[in-house]
């Protein structure tokens, strides 16, 4: 609770600061609504599970994290790992792996290893985030174009299958996807709409259109997942067995490592924007507690969300109150608007994830590093990116870190072998 105590010591919990933090929390909650559902569906679970994650993890990280402005919840970075776990171990397996990852994160924080996570080289981080962006983008073609479901364990298999099925696209679904993409990007180019979140604009407009027109062949949350339940579910303990725990050790480690990297990266960005200083070990403990509790309420893995944290700061949030209000806003949405969610077209959520994938890919930085950066950095970034897309995220990060250390350790090894 370091961040909460620091906010109290700085006087930020005084009533004078409540209006700004309440407004920031409401804005972030509105922004998180479509993102949480989109990330959940892309991860292979039901849309409300993304909302459960944002509510539970958002509140716990606000109370127990190491940054007083951090907003936590499901993120795009997790999609690749989580969807793979669901495919091989089911949703229950994912939730057990998330709980195990939470315990690992708490242990990392207690062992004061938060600083070690930050030593991962920049080209490695750029490479794996760009690779994840590519996977997310291709993974949403089916929902965006209304294509038949394709199979394949590897990225290239799915890509080839999707390309083969492109002529079978559904015109109405594709039109909704294209219109949604335009609306997602519109506020960036229209001054009067600057304060309107693009994802929310697309979500509301296309949902109303589908509810009114009932376009044939357009997949919606209702047609695919049924009705969204109102409110949070009661906590349920997970069926833990020694066999399951051993089988999920690797996936849990992947979730923990990516969660640690993502949350500390988000906290660092928040420090630069807000002039604060986060506590990395406490941040890991807070994220760990969030991932322990989230699956007990039907949620999935969570970490610090850079875009939502930045939105919080830009909207005036400067204390954990904003994070708590963000969670409360999503609870109110679940209670009041859940029945209306059945008309949300999946193509809208796919368009939102297209934007997320573009932002994660950081195309300009990738091109700059390839054309103007040091050759070694460019090679490390490209290696990490390709391994992320075609092999595995953990392998990619491990290989990238190992290769980046070669210039430092190779001379020593050569001297020792003489």
XYZ file of C-alpha atoms in Angstrom:
418
model
C 0.000 0.000 0.000
C 3.017 2.256 -0.522
C 1.377 4.276 -3.302
C -1.764 4.796 -1.230
C 0.263 5.942 1.786
C 2.366 8.251 -0.377
C -0.761 9.795 -1.871
C -2.072 10.353 1.631
C 1.231 11.897 2.728
C 1.166 14.238 -0.261
C -2.371 15.333 0.612
C -3.824 13.853 -2.582
C -6.566 12.011 -0.715
C -7.996 15.288 0.571
C -11.537 16.168 -0.623
C -10.138 18.959 -2.803
C -8.584 16.341 -5.111
C -11.638 14.091 -5.303
C -13.440 15.738 -8.262
C -10.444 15.437 -10.613
C -9.776 11.827 -9.656
C -13.443 10.848 -9.843
C -13.744 12.336 -13.337
C -10.483 10.661 -14.441
C -11.694 7.330 -13.071
C -15.004 7.583 -14.939
C -13.220 8.437 -18.189
C -10.786 5.533 -17.813
C -13.661 3.190 -16.965
C -15.446 4.215 -20.156
C -12.255 3.682 -22.172
C -11.658 0.289 -20.505
C -15.159 -1.029 -21.292
C -14.683 -2.008 -24.969
C -11.016 -2.868 -24.498
C -11.656 -5.299 -21.636
C -14.278 -7.195 -23.642
C -12.148 -7.213 -26.798
C -9.078 -8.536 -24.967
C -11.137 -11.250 -23.276
C -12.663 -12.518 -26.523
C -9.283 -12.464 -28.278
C -7.841 -14.459 -25.357
C -10.432 -17.185 -25.840
C -12.790 -16.430 -22.937
C -16.188 -14.769 -22.524
C -16.417 -10.937 -22.816
C -17.628 -10.400 -19.239
C -14.484 -12.095 -17.944
C -12.490 -9.158 -19.285
C -14.748 -6.810 -17.317
C -14.354 -8.910 -14.162
C -10.586 -8.690 -14.602
C -10.591 -4.928 -15.059
C -12.791 -4.461 -11.980
C -10.971 -6.769 -9.573
C -7.412 -6.167 -10.755
C -8.003 -2.439 -11.188
C -9.151 -2.053 -7.589
C -6.425 -4.258 -6.071
C -3.555 -2.622 -7.969
C -4.876 0.825 -7.028
C -4.790 -0.188 -3.351
C -1.659 -2.351 -3.187
C 0.468 -1.360 -6.199
C 3.639 0.696 -6.280
C 2.385 3.503 -8.547
C -0.372 5.829 -7.434
C -1.635 6.404 -10.992
C -1.373 2.890 -12.443
C -4.492 1.418 -14.071
C -4.513 -2.369 -14.338
C -6.623 -4.827 -16.285
C -6.452 -7.202 -19.249
C -4.070 -6.024 -21.972
C -3.283 -6.826 -25.570
C 0.171 -8.112 -24.678
C -1.384 -11.123 -22.932
C -3.578 -12.231 -25.843
C -1.008 -14.494 -27.485
C -0.097 -16.319 -24.275
C -3.618 -16.583 -22.869
C -5.272 -17.809 -26.076
C -2.617 -20.517 -26.364
C -3.225 -21.631 -22.763
C -6.995 -21.748 -23.312
C -6.501 -23.819 -26.491
C -4.405 -26.426 -24.668
C -5.672 -26.314 -21.052
C -9.136 -24.724 -21.189
C -10.444 -21.681 -19.326
C -10.022 -23.348 -15.934
C -6.399 -24.096 -16.794
C -5.898 -20.438 -17.694
C -7.336 -19.302 -14.372
C -5.128 -21.721 -12.413
C -2.071 -20.553 -14.371
C -3.042 -16.935 -13.624
C -3.265 -17.661 -9.905
C 0.145 -19.370 -10.008
C 1.582 -16.403 -11.910
C 0.220 -14.104 -9.214
C 2.076 -16.074 -6.546
C 5.264 -15.831 -8.632
C 4.874 -12.061 -8.969
C 4.404 -11.653 -5.216
C 7.533 -13.745 -4.659
C 9.511 -11.622 -7.139
C 8.435 -8.514 -5.263
C 9.286 -9.952 -1.841
C 12.717 -10.979 -3.144
C 13.186 -7.392 -4.377
C 13.767 -8.398 -7.988
C 11.748 -5.548 -9.484
C 14.895 -3.761 -10.609
C 16.159 -6.850 -12.465
C 13.112 -6.915 -14.754
C 13.947 -3.411 -15.952
C 17.332 -4.587 -17.267
C 15.732 -6.264 -20.299
C 17.184 -4.385 -23.327
C 15.008 -1.956 -25.256
C 15.392 -3.775 -28.631
C 14.054 -6.972 -27.020
C 10.996 -5.172 -25.615
C 10.366 -3.442 -28.960
C 10.745 -6.747 -30.804
C 8.318 -8.796 -28.753
C 5.686 -6.037 -28.484
C 5.820 -5.522 -32.261
C 5.536 -9.279 -32.761
C 2.508 -9.448 -30.479
C 0.947 -6.604 -32.457
C 1.331 -8.572 -35.700
C -0.256 -11.675 -34.157
C -3.195 -9.702 -32.758
C -3.795 -7.982 -36.105
C -3.902 -11.209 -38.108
C -5.870 -12.944 -35.356
C -8.759 -10.483 -35.772
C -9.254 -10.939 -39.522
C -11.918 -13.596 -38.957
C -14.147 -11.340 -36.831
C -13.422 -8.195 -38.889
C -14.274 -9.752 -42.275
C -16.783 -12.367 -41.083
C -14.646 -15.257 -42.319
C -15.206 -18.940 -41.533
C -13.287 -20.279 -38.557
C -9.792 -21.503 -39.424
C -7.498 -23.917 -37.628
C -3.748 -24.222 -37.225
C -1.319 -24.276 -34.326
C 1.259 -22.004 -35.948
C 0.991 -18.384 -37.071
C 1.876 -19.105 -40.697
C -0.745 -21.869 -40.889
C -3.497 -19.546 -39.674
C -2.304 -16.737 -41.937
C -2.371 -18.929 -45.055
C -5.814 -20.272 -44.138
C -7.200 -16.779 -43.584
C -5.795 -15.569 -46.911
C -7.418 -18.541 -48.638
C -10.795 -17.685 -47.061
C -10.709 -13.921 -47.777
C -12.947 -14.276 -50.885
C -15.660 -15.635 -48.549
C -15.863 -12.433 -46.473
C -19.277 -11.276 -45.292
C -20.078 -7.853 -46.863
C -22.204 -6.586 -43.949
C -19.629 -7.637 -41.335
C -16.794 -6.102 -43.338
C -18.750 -2.847 -43.737
C -19.317 -2.658 -39.969
C -15.626 -3.418 -39.394
C -14.477 -0.675 -41.788
C -16.941 1.861 -40.366
C -15.837 0.955 -36.840
C -12.190 1.460 -37.746
C -12.987 4.905 -39.137
C -14.888 5.845 -35.968
C -12.083 4.536 -33.733
C -9.613 6.846 -35.502
C -11.989 9.801 -36.044
C -11.443 11.636 -32.709
C -7.729 11.966 -33.487
C -8.537 14.022 -36.592
C -11.678 15.962 -35.568
C -11.053 18.620 -32.947
C -14.595 18.604 -31.575
C -14.360 14.873 -30.871
C -10.937 14.914 -29.192
C -12.414 14.183 -25.761
C -14.528 11.265 -27.004
C -12.756 7.867 -26.797
C -12.677 6.444 -30.321
C -13.350 2.830 -29.223
C -16.432 3.939 -27.284
C -17.712 5.983 -30.234
C -17.413 2.978 -32.529
C -18.937 0.625 -29.974
C -22.036 2.762 -29.362
C -22.635 3.722 -33.009
C -22.277 0.239 -34.478
C -24.230 -1.416 -31.659
C -27.155 0.943 -32.229
C -26.940 0.302 -35.973
C -26.990 -3.476 -35.532
C -29.824 -3.298 -32.975
C -31.900 -1.232 -35.426
C -31.002 -2.893 -38.748
C -30.365 -6.473 -37.532
C -27.994 -7.083 -40.442
C -27.960 -10.709 -41.569
C -24.810 -12.736 -41.003
C -23.254 -10.242 -38.544
C -21.905 -12.036 -35.469
C -22.659 -10.247 -32.180
C -21.875 -10.881 -28.538
C -25.410 -12.201 -28.093
C -25.309 -14.593 -31.051
C -21.912 -16.002 -30.065
C -21.807 -15.769 -26.253
C -25.408 -15.254 -25.166
C -26.500 -12.720 -22.558
C -23.890 -10.874 -20.466
C -24.551 -11.495 -16.724
C -25.198 -8.521 -14.482
C -22.723 -7.793 -11.677
C -19.717 -9.701 -10.368
C -19.973 -13.443 -9.739
C -19.404 -14.955 -6.308
C -15.803 -16.053 -5.676
C -15.135 -19.696 -6.512
C -12.060 -21.684 -5.527
C -10.273 -23.362 -8.425
C -9.840 -27.152 -8.722
C -6.128 -27.463 -7.928
C -4.348 -30.784 -8.379
C -0.645 -31.598 -8.362
C -0.884 -32.801 -11.962
C -2.481 -29.556 -13.125
C -0.048 -27.395 -11.178
C 2.970 -29.136 -12.722
C 1.470 -29.013 -16.205
C 0.757 -25.285 -15.934
C 4.102 -24.261 -14.437
C 5.491 -23.116 -17.797
C 2.404 -21.112 -18.847
C 2.236 -19.522 -15.376
C 5.870 -18.459 -15.664
C 5.141 -16.879 -19.064
C 2.232 -14.903 -17.608
C 4.335 -13.775 -14.633
C 7.291 -12.631 -16.733
C 5.186 -10.732 -19.255
C 3.061 -9.249 -16.465
C 6.153 -8.048 -14.634
C 7.666 -6.478 -17.740
C 4.421 -4.834 -18.843
C 3.477 -3.464 -15.416
C 6.908 -1.988 -14.706
C 7.100 -0.525 -18.207
C 3.696 1.088 -17.672
C 4.778 2.417 -14.259
C 7.905 3.910 -15.820
C 5.844 5.668 -18.498
C 3.539 6.969 -15.761
C 6.516 8.375 -13.858
C 7.655 10.283 -16.941
C 4.185 11.704 -17.536
C 3.177 12.531 -13.941
C 6.548 13.303 -12.368
C 6.108 10.482 -9.849
C 8.430 7.678 -8.775
C 7.040 4.163 -8.536
C 8.220 1.365 -6.236
C 8.986 -1.572 -8.524
C 8.921 -4.311 -5.876
C 5.617 -3.122 -4.420
C 4.223 -2.883 -7.939
C 5.041 -6.560 -8.497
C 3.363 -7.460 -5.208
C 0.250 -5.495 -6.138
C 0.100 -7.076 -9.597
C 0.631 -10.482 -8.005
C -2.270 -10.014 -5.593
C -4.461 -8.880 -8.491
C -3.677 -12.034 -10.451
C -4.311 -14.240 -7.419
C -7.763 -12.776 -6.775
C -8.907 -12.103 -10.365
C -9.374 -15.767 -11.415
C -11.352 -16.473 -8.224
C -13.985 -14.044 -9.578
C -13.926 -15.506 -13.083
C -11.272 -13.107 -14.378
C -8.078 -13.678 -16.340
C -4.514 -12.352 -16.187
C -3.998 -8.627 -15.666
C -1.144 -6.157 -15.691
C -0.533 -2.426 -15.867
C -2.182 -0.959 -18.974
C -0.035 1.775 -20.530
C -2.783 3.409 -22.609
C -5.333 3.472 -19.771
C -2.718 4.697 -17.294
C -1.786 7.512 -19.685
C -5.480 8.379 -20.104
C -5.819 8.521 -16.324
C -2.933 10.989 -16.008
C -4.091 13.168 -18.918
C -7.590 13.291 -17.385
C -6.300 14.626 -14.061
C -5.899 11.434 -12.025
C -3.136 11.717 -9.431
C -4.078 9.220 -6.707
C -5.386 5.646 -6.297
C -8.894 7.092 -6.032
C -9.009 7.246 -9.847
C -8.192 3.538 -10.121
C -10.943 2.661 -7.664
C -13.489 4.836 -9.485
C -12.477 3.171 -12.775
C -13.375 -0.200 -11.236
C -16.633 1.140 -9.763
C -17.637 2.593 -13.148
C -17.301 -0.831 -14.767
C -19.409 -2.377 -11.982
C -22.176 0.147 -12.685
C -21.958 -0.609 -16.406
C -22.344 -4.322 -15.694
C -25.364 -3.700 -13.500
C -27.137 -1.253 -15.788
C -26.151 -1.977 -19.391
C -25.335 -5.699 -19.564
C -28.562 -6.635 -21.446
C -27.757 -4.153 -24.232
C -24.356 -5.748 -24.874
C -25.904 -8.620 -26.852
C -26.146 -6.343 -29.934
C -22.412 -5.462 -30.005
C -20.952 -6.725 -33.318
C -17.711 -8.682 -32.967
C -16.381 -6.697 -35.939
C -16.380 -3.565 -33.743
C -14.171 -5.238 -31.170
C -11.923 -6.499 -33.968
C -11.525 -2.928 -35.269
C -10.600 -1.773 -31.757
C -7.985 -4.511 -31.575
C -6.637 -3.425 -34.969
C -5.879 -0.068 -33.354
C -4.333 -1.780 -30.316
C -2.171 -3.923 -32.587
C -0.967 -0.870 -34.525
C -0.048 0.974 -31.325
C 1.732 -2.083 -29.903
C 3.689 -2.655 -33.116
C 5.241 0.824 -32.914
C 5.928 0.683 -36.651
C 7.789 4.005 -36.710
C 10.212 2.898 -34.006
C 10.744 -0.453 -35.722
C 11.505 1.221 -39.060
C 13.778 3.782 -37.371
C 15.744 1.063 -35.611
C 16.089 -0.958 -38.817
C 17.217 2.033 -40.887
C 19.044 4.308 -38.434
C 19.785 2.243 -35.336
C 22.908 0.276 -34.510
C 23.140 -2.945 -36.488
C 23.347 -5.059 -33.331
C 20.195 -3.483 -31.870
C 18.339 -3.884 -35.147
C 19.359 -7.540 -35.377
C 18.270 -8.248 -31.790
C 14.940 -6.503 -32.340
C 14.299 -8.365 -35.603
C 15.281 -11.720 -34.072
C 12.936 -11.177 -31.112
C 10.097 -10.081 -33.401
C 10.394 -13.093 -35.709
C 10.707 -15.581 -32.849
C 7.642 -14.031 -31.164
C 5.544 -14.401 -34.310
C 6.715 -17.794 -35.543
C 7.914 -19.631 -32.411
C 7.038 -18.496 -28.875
C 7.118 -15.333 -26.784
C 9.202 -16.787 -23.941
C 11.714 -18.245 -26.401
C 11.864 -14.871 -28.159
C 12.589 -12.879 -24.994
C 15.129 -15.445 -23.772
C 16.942 -15.511 -27.100
C 16.890 -11.721 -27.402
C 18.336 -11.211 -23.935
C 20.965 -13.910 -24.510
C 22.091 -12.443 -27.836
C 22.189 -8.921 -26.383
C 24.567 -10.153 -23.659
C 27.024 -11.749 -26.095
C 29.118 -8.592 -26.736
C 29.590 -8.233 -22.980
C 30.308 -11.844 -22.025
C 31.920 -13.339 -25.146
C 35.342 -11.670 -24.655
C 35.459 -12.940 -21.065
C 34.583 -16.476 -22.136
C 37.250 -16.421 -24.836
C 39.872 -15.258 -22.353
C 38.898 -18.023 -19.908
C 39.216 -20.734 -22.583
C 42.757 -19.720 -23.563
